[in-house]
Amino acid sequence: MNMGDLRLQHPDKLFLGGQWVEPSTDRTLSIVHPANGETVLKVADAREDDIDRAILSARKAFDEGPWPRLTPAERAEYLLRFADAIDVRYKAIALAQTIQIGAPLGPGMHIAAGLAAEPRRTASFAATFPFREVRPAIGGSATIWREAVGVVAAIVPWNLPSHLGLIKMCPALLAGCTLVVKPSPEAPLDMLLIAEAASEAGFPKGVISIMPADRDIGDRLVRDPRIDKVSFTGSTAAGRHIGAVCMDRMARVSLELGGKSAAIVLDDIPIEKVVPSLVSMSTILNGQACMGLTRVLVSKKRRAELTEALGAAYARLKVGDPFDLSTRIGPLATERQRDRVEYYMGLGIRQGARLVTGGQRPIEFNRGYFIQPTVFGDVTSDMTIAREEIFGPVLSVIGYDDVDDAIRIANDSVYGLNGAVYTEDADQVSAIARRLRTGTVAQNGMGPQPGLPFGGFRQSGIGREGSIDALHLFTEIKAVYAID
Ligand code: NAD
């Protein structure tokens, strides 16, 4: 597959209220392929008038349209059709990911092939989520309804838009919400394919708009009183701001933000069993994954051995053309992202971390936003590279004295998204996991687990997506009392 296989039906139009419409201006978003820095495509850019029309359309569909009044089972039928239409496009979606952020195509295909599972799984919650339950009440009974929260603005980052968009859209749709989705200006292509799938599924008018735009338009969405709920995935800095704006007008808000997740390696597990998993869990999407395990905590007696093994494994990773199926690390998504990663690498060295491998742009590429996979040893918890989210293939190895010390270091973070315990002793995993202040913990760093709740403690966010629990984010509780 190559770039020519991406056949967008309407790159010059916006998906507004379920229809492809002409944008209000001729402004476009340039899609830059990060492996060569060249603009490969231009797509319509949603501006003020467009977003206003999308909000109006979603509002009307929610207040007057059939969608919120269908039963969950009826809405689930649409989700199943949506899933089929996504399945047909999964290769193009993977391609879009590679074009827009340089994610290697091989793993990208795997991720894209699993996307349709999200609407299918969500459809099954129509039968299991307590949309309606009856409870006893004084002198009678109460019916507890979980009703759609209203018009939802879903704001999506560039690093995995179709997945991150779908885990918002599917529960919102099953709950009966209507949606204005805003993909990021850097990476709208896969969401335009999702829009094609939504069009094919035939959702009623106004239910879904997908409007690629810059952050100023995101800000408009967040401030608009016609939006009942904001579901945001992105940086903690933007999330903090969005949360404050929403609170000011009491809009519902859920936030999926950054991470600095720790892997605690216990002494019982052989180093050779740990290394492949740590490498893959820290380099997902070229290291641009919120859930990445970027801090490796190991006992001081095994620190040197593990650091060298990780350094050797990182040095062997094939950096290159993301379309080449043997490539493990493609370019970073944007020039800005590469600058940021280089800044942190320099800071690591200046603050006294030991550069084991990497640390530079690879000399074999004279264009594109490539960076060498990098391992730092002798990192301490107070160094900036151990505290801030770098969002690149950069790993920090930190030594601990004993398990209590490891847990203390793991929790010494403003974030609390993901975590792992590497050991062959499942009891140890349970015991340590209960003491970690993170949303997920996996034995031996298993990868993403579709269908389980995902989200963060502390500044990693508010709320859980990706499971039946996500329906709570898109519903309001109403209690109706009746006298016997
Ligand atoms: P970002 O915060 O810059 O942008 C995210 C989205 O929000 C984009 O669509 C952007 O246009 C929009 N936006 C930015 N500022 C806004 C504002 N003030 N008002 C309204 N909209 C605004 O993040 P990014 O650089 O695109 O994504 C990377 C970040 O996302 C990382 O921090 C990563 O950890 C986080 N992330 C978190 C999860 C999770 O599930 N917790 C998943 C993926 C990515």
PDB file of N, CA, C and O in Angstrom, residues 62-93:
ATOM      1  N   PHE A  62     -30.957  16.784  18.720  1.00  0.00           N
ATOM      2  CA  PHE A  62     -31.168  16.302  20.089  1.00  0.00           C
ATOM      3  C   PHE A  62     -32.521  16.764  20.626  1.00  0.00           C
ATOM      4  O   PHE A  62     -33.257  15.989  21.238  1.00  0.00           O
ATOM      5  N   ASP A  63     -32.869  18.029  20.406  1.00  0.00           N
ATOM      6  CA  ASP A  63     -34.087  18.578  21.010  1.00  0.00           C
ATOM      7  C   ASP A  63     -35.359  18.132  20.289  1.00  0.00           C
ATOM      8  O   ASP A  63     -36.401  17.974  20.906  1.00  0.00           O
ATOM      9  N   GLU A  64     -35.245  17.937  18.976  1.00  0.00           N
ATOM     10  CA  GLU A  64     -36.475  17.684  18.203  1.00  0.00           C
ATOM     11  C   GLU A  64     -36.450  16.380  17.407  1.00  0.00           C
ATOM     12  O   GLU A  64     -37.482  15.933  16.927  1.00  0.00           O
ATOM     13  N   GLY A  65     -35.272  15.833  17.218  1.00  0.00           N
ATOM     14  CA  GLY A  65     -35.148  14.683  16.303  1.00  0.00           C
ATOM     15  C   GLY A  65     -35.487  13.362  16.970  1.00  0.00           C
ATOM     16  O   GLY A  65     -35.722  13.289  18.172  1.00  0.00           O
ATOM     17  N   PRO A  66     -35.476  12.313  16.185  1.00  0.00           N
ATOM     18  CA  PRO A  66     -35.858  11.004  16.720  1.00  0.00           C
ATOM     19  C   PRO A  66     -34.774  10.356  17.591  1.00  0.00           C
ATOM     20  O   PRO A  66     -35.088   9.531  18.448  1.00  0.00           O
ATOM     21  N   TRP A  67     -33.515  10.740  17.386  1.00  0.00           N
ATOM     22  CA  TRP A  67     -32.402   9.970  17.944  1.00  0.00           C
ATOM     23  C   TRP A  67     -32.482   9.711  19.453  1.00  0.00           C
ATOM     24  O   TRP A  67     -32.440   8.539  19.878  1.00  0.00           O
ATOM     25  N   PRO A  68     -32.625  10.747  20.292  1.00  0.00           N
ATOM     26  CA  PRO A  68     -32.624  10.441  21.732  1.00  0.00           C
ATOM     27  C   PRO A  68     -33.849   9.653  22.158  1.00  0.00           C
ATOM     28  O   PRO A  68     -33.864   9.068  23.234  1.00  0.00           O
ATOM     29  N   ARG A  69     -34.874   9.649  21.309  1.00  0.00           N
ATOM     30  CA  ARG A  69     -36.125   8.982  21.675  1.00  0.00           C
ATOM     31  C   ARG A  69     -36.197   7.530  21.184  1.00  0.00           C
ATOM     32  O   ARG A  69     -37.114   6.797  21.528  1.00  0.00           O
ATOM     33  N   LEU A  70     -35.229   7.120  20.394  1.00  0.00           N
ATOM     34  CA  LEU A  70     -35.160   5.693  20.034  1.00  0.00           C
ATOM     35  C   LEU A  70     -34.767   4.893  21.274  1.00  0.00           C
ATOM     36  O   LEU A  70     -34.206   5.439  22.232  1.00  0.00           O
ATOM     37  N   THR A  71     -35.017   3.610  21.259  1.00  0.00           N
ATOM     38  CA  THR A  71     -34.545   2.789  22.386  1.00  0.00           C
ATOM     39  C   THR A  71     -33.051   2.506  22.190  1.00  0.00           C
ATOM     40  O   THR A  71     -32.543   2.556  21.050  1.00  0.00           O
ATOM     41  N   PRO A  72     -32.330   2.191  23.277  1.00  0.00           N
ATOM     42  CA  PRO A  72     -30.921   1.816  23.102  1.00  0.00           C
ATOM     43  C   PRO A  72     -30.759   0.685  22.090  1.00  0.00           C
ATOM     44  O   PRO A  72     -29.814   0.687  21.289  1.00  0.00           O
ATOM     45  N   ALA A  73     -31.666  -0.276  22.085  1.00  0.00           N
ATOM     46  CA  ALA A  73     -31.546  -1.395  21.138  1.00  0.00           C
ATOM     47  C   ALA A  73     -31.668  -0.900  19.702  1.00  0.00           C
ATOM     48  O   ALA A  73     -30.967  -1.385  18.804  1.00  0.00           O
ATOM     49  N   GLU A  74     -32.540   0.087  19.480  1.00  0.00           N
ATOM     50  CA  GLU A  74     -32.668   0.640  18.113  1.00  0.00           C
ATOM     51  C   GLU A  74     -31.392   1.386  17.713  1.00  0.00           C
ATOM     52  O   GLU A  74     -30.921   1.270  16.590  1.00  0.00           O
ATOM     53  N   ARG A  75     -30.840   2.127  18.673  1.00  0.00           N
ATOM     54  CA  ARG A  75     -29.590   2.858  18.340  1.00  0.00           C
ATOM     55  C   ARG A  75     -28.442   1.877  18.107  1.00  0.00           C
ATOM     56  O   ARG A  75     -27.557   2.120  17.291  1.00  0.00           O
ATOM     57  N   ALA A  76     -28.485   0.758  18.824  1.00  0.00           N
ATOM     58  CA  ALA A  76     -27.431  -0.251  18.657  1.00  0.00           C
ATOM     59  C   ALA A  76     -27.395  -0.780  17.217  1.00  0.00           C
ATOM     60  O   ALA A  76     -26.336  -1.111  16.692  1.00  0.00           O
ATOM     61  N   GLU A  77     -28.568  -0.835  16.578  1.00  0.00           N
ATOM     62  CA  GLU A  77     -28.612  -1.299  15.174  1.00  0.00           C
ATOM     63  C   GLU A  77     -27.764  -0.386  14.281  1.00  0.00           C
ATOM     64  O   GLU A  77     -27.079  -0.847  13.373  1.00  0.00           O
ATOM     65  N   TYR A  78     -27.851   0.916  14.528  1.00  0.00           N
ATOM     66  CA  TYR A  78     -27.027   1.864  13.753  1.00  0.00           C
ATOM     67  C   TYR A  78     -25.539   1.610  14.021  1.00  0.00           C
ATOM     68  O   TYR A  78     -24.720   1.676  13.117  1.00  0.00           O
ATOM     69  N   LEU A  79     -25.200   1.338  15.298  1.00  0.00           N
ATOM     70  CA  LEU A  79     -23.785   1.099  15.633  1.00  0.00           C
ATOM     71  C   LEU A  79     -23.262  -0.136  14.903  1.00  0.00           C
ATOM     72  O   LEU A  79     -22.108  -0.168  14.470  1.00  0.00           O
ATOM     73  N   LEU A  80     -24.111  -1.140  14.756  1.00  0.00           N
ATOM     74  CA  LEU A  80     -23.664  -2.352  14.050  1.00  0.00           C
ATOM     75  C   LEU A  80     -23.418  -2.059  12.566  1.00  0.00           C
ATOM     76  O   LEU A  80     -22.445  -2.535  11.972  1.00  0.00           O
ATOM     77  N   ARG A  81     -24.281  -1.220  11.989  1.00  0.00           N
ATOM     78  CA  ARG A  81     -24.057  -0.842  10.573  1.00  0.00           C
ATOM     79  C   ARG A  81     -22.788   0.008  10.452  1.00  0.00           C
ATOM     80  O   ARG A  81     -22.025  -0.117   9.496  1.00  0.00           O
ATOM     81  N   PHE A  82     -22.598   0.880  11.453  1.00  0.00           N
ATOM     82  CA  PHE A  82     -21.393   1.725  11.499  1.00  0.00           C
ATOM     83  C   PHE A  82     -20.146   0.822  11.535  1.00  0.00           C
ATOM     84  O   PHE A  82     -19.183   1.029  10.799  1.00  0.00           O
ATOM     85  N   ALA A  83     -20.194  -0.220  12.357  1.00  0.00           N
ATOM     86  CA  ALA A  83     -19.054  -1.144  12.479  1.00  0.00           C
ATOM     87  C   ALA A  83     -18.733  -1.781  11.125  1.00  0.00           C
ATOM     88  O   ALA A  83     -17.570  -1.848  10.712  1.00  0.00           O
ATOM     89  N   ASP A  84     -19.763  -2.227  10.428  1.00  0.00           N
ATOM     90  CA  ASP A  84     -19.525  -2.871   9.117  1.00  0.00           C
ATOM     91  C   ASP A  84     -18.870  -1.889   8.150  1.00  0.00           C
ATOM     92  O   ASP A  84     -17.971  -2.255   7.387  1.00  0.00           O
ATOM     93  N   ALA A  85     -19.317  -0.642   8.207  1.00  0.00           N
ATOM     94  CA  ALA A  85     -18.768   0.363   7.279  1.00  0.00           C
ATOM     95  C   ALA A  85     -17.330   0.739   7.661  1.00  0.00           C
ATOM     96  O   ALA A  85     -16.534   1.120   6.804  1.00  0.00           O
ATOM     97  N   ILE A  86     -16.995   0.619   8.933  1.00  0.00           N
ATOM     98  CA  ILE A  86     -15.608   0.870   9.365  1.00  0.00           C
ATOM     99  C   ILE A  86     -14.715  -0.279   8.907  1.00  0.00           C
ATOM    100  O   ILE A  86     -13.606  -0.079   8.404  1.00  0.00           O
ATOM    101  N   ASP A  87     -15.227  -1.493   9.070  1.00  0.00           N
ATOM    102  CA  ASP A  87     -14.455  -2.686   8.674  1.00  0.00           C
ATOM    103  C   ASP A  87     -13.982  -2.595   7.224  1.00  0.00           C
ATOM    104  O   ASP A  87     -12.845  -2.910   6.903  1.00  0.00           O
ATOM    105  N   VAL A  88     -14.878  -2.146   6.358  1.00  0.00           N
ATOM    106  CA  VAL A  88     -14.561  -2.051   4.930  1.00  0.00           C
ATOM    107  C   VAL A  88     -13.383  -1.100   4.695  1.00  0.00           C
ATOM    108  O   VAL A  88     -12.648  -1.231   3.731  1.00  0.00           O
ATOM    109  N   ARG A  89     -13.220  -0.133   5.608  1.00  0.00           N
ATOM    110  CA  ARG A  89     -12.222   0.926   5.405  1.00  0.00           C
ATOM    111  C   ARG A  89     -10.962   0.770   6.250  1.00  0.00           C
ATOM    112  O   ARG A  89     -10.143   1.683   6.305  1.00  0.00           O
ATOM    113  N   TYR A  90     -10.788  -0.365   6.927  1.00  0.00           N
ATOM    114  CA  TYR A  90      -9.731  -0.376   7.924  1.00  0.00           C
ATOM    115  C   TYR A  90      -8.331  -0.186   7.325  1.00  0.00           C
ATOM    116  O   TYR A  90      -7.477   0.469   7.920  1.00  0.00           O
ATOM    117  N   LYS A  91      -8.131  -0.705   6.113  1.00  0.00           N
ATOM    118  CA  LYS A  91      -6.787  -0.538   5.517  1.00  0.00           C
ATOM    119  C   LYS A  91      -6.522   0.930   5.198  1.00  0.00           C
ATOM    120  O   LYS A  91      -5.416   1.434   5.411  1.00  0.00           O
ATOM    121  N   ALA A  92      -7.541   1.606   4.697  1.00  0.00           N
ATOM    122  CA  ALA A  92      -7.369   3.039   4.393  1.00  0.00           C
ATOM    123  C   ALA A  92      -7.133   3.832   5.683  1.00  0.00           C
ATOM    124  O   ALA A  92      -6.352   4.792   5.696  1.00  0.00           O
ATOM    125  N   ILE A  93      -7.784   3.404   6.759  1.00  0.00           N
ATOM    126  CA  ILE A  93      -7.606   4.109   8.038  1.00  0.00           C
ATOM    127  C   ILE A  93      -6.165   3.946   8.520  1.00  0.00           C
ATOM    128  O   ILE A  93      -5.520   4.906   8.968  1.00  0.00           O
TER     129      ILE A  93
END
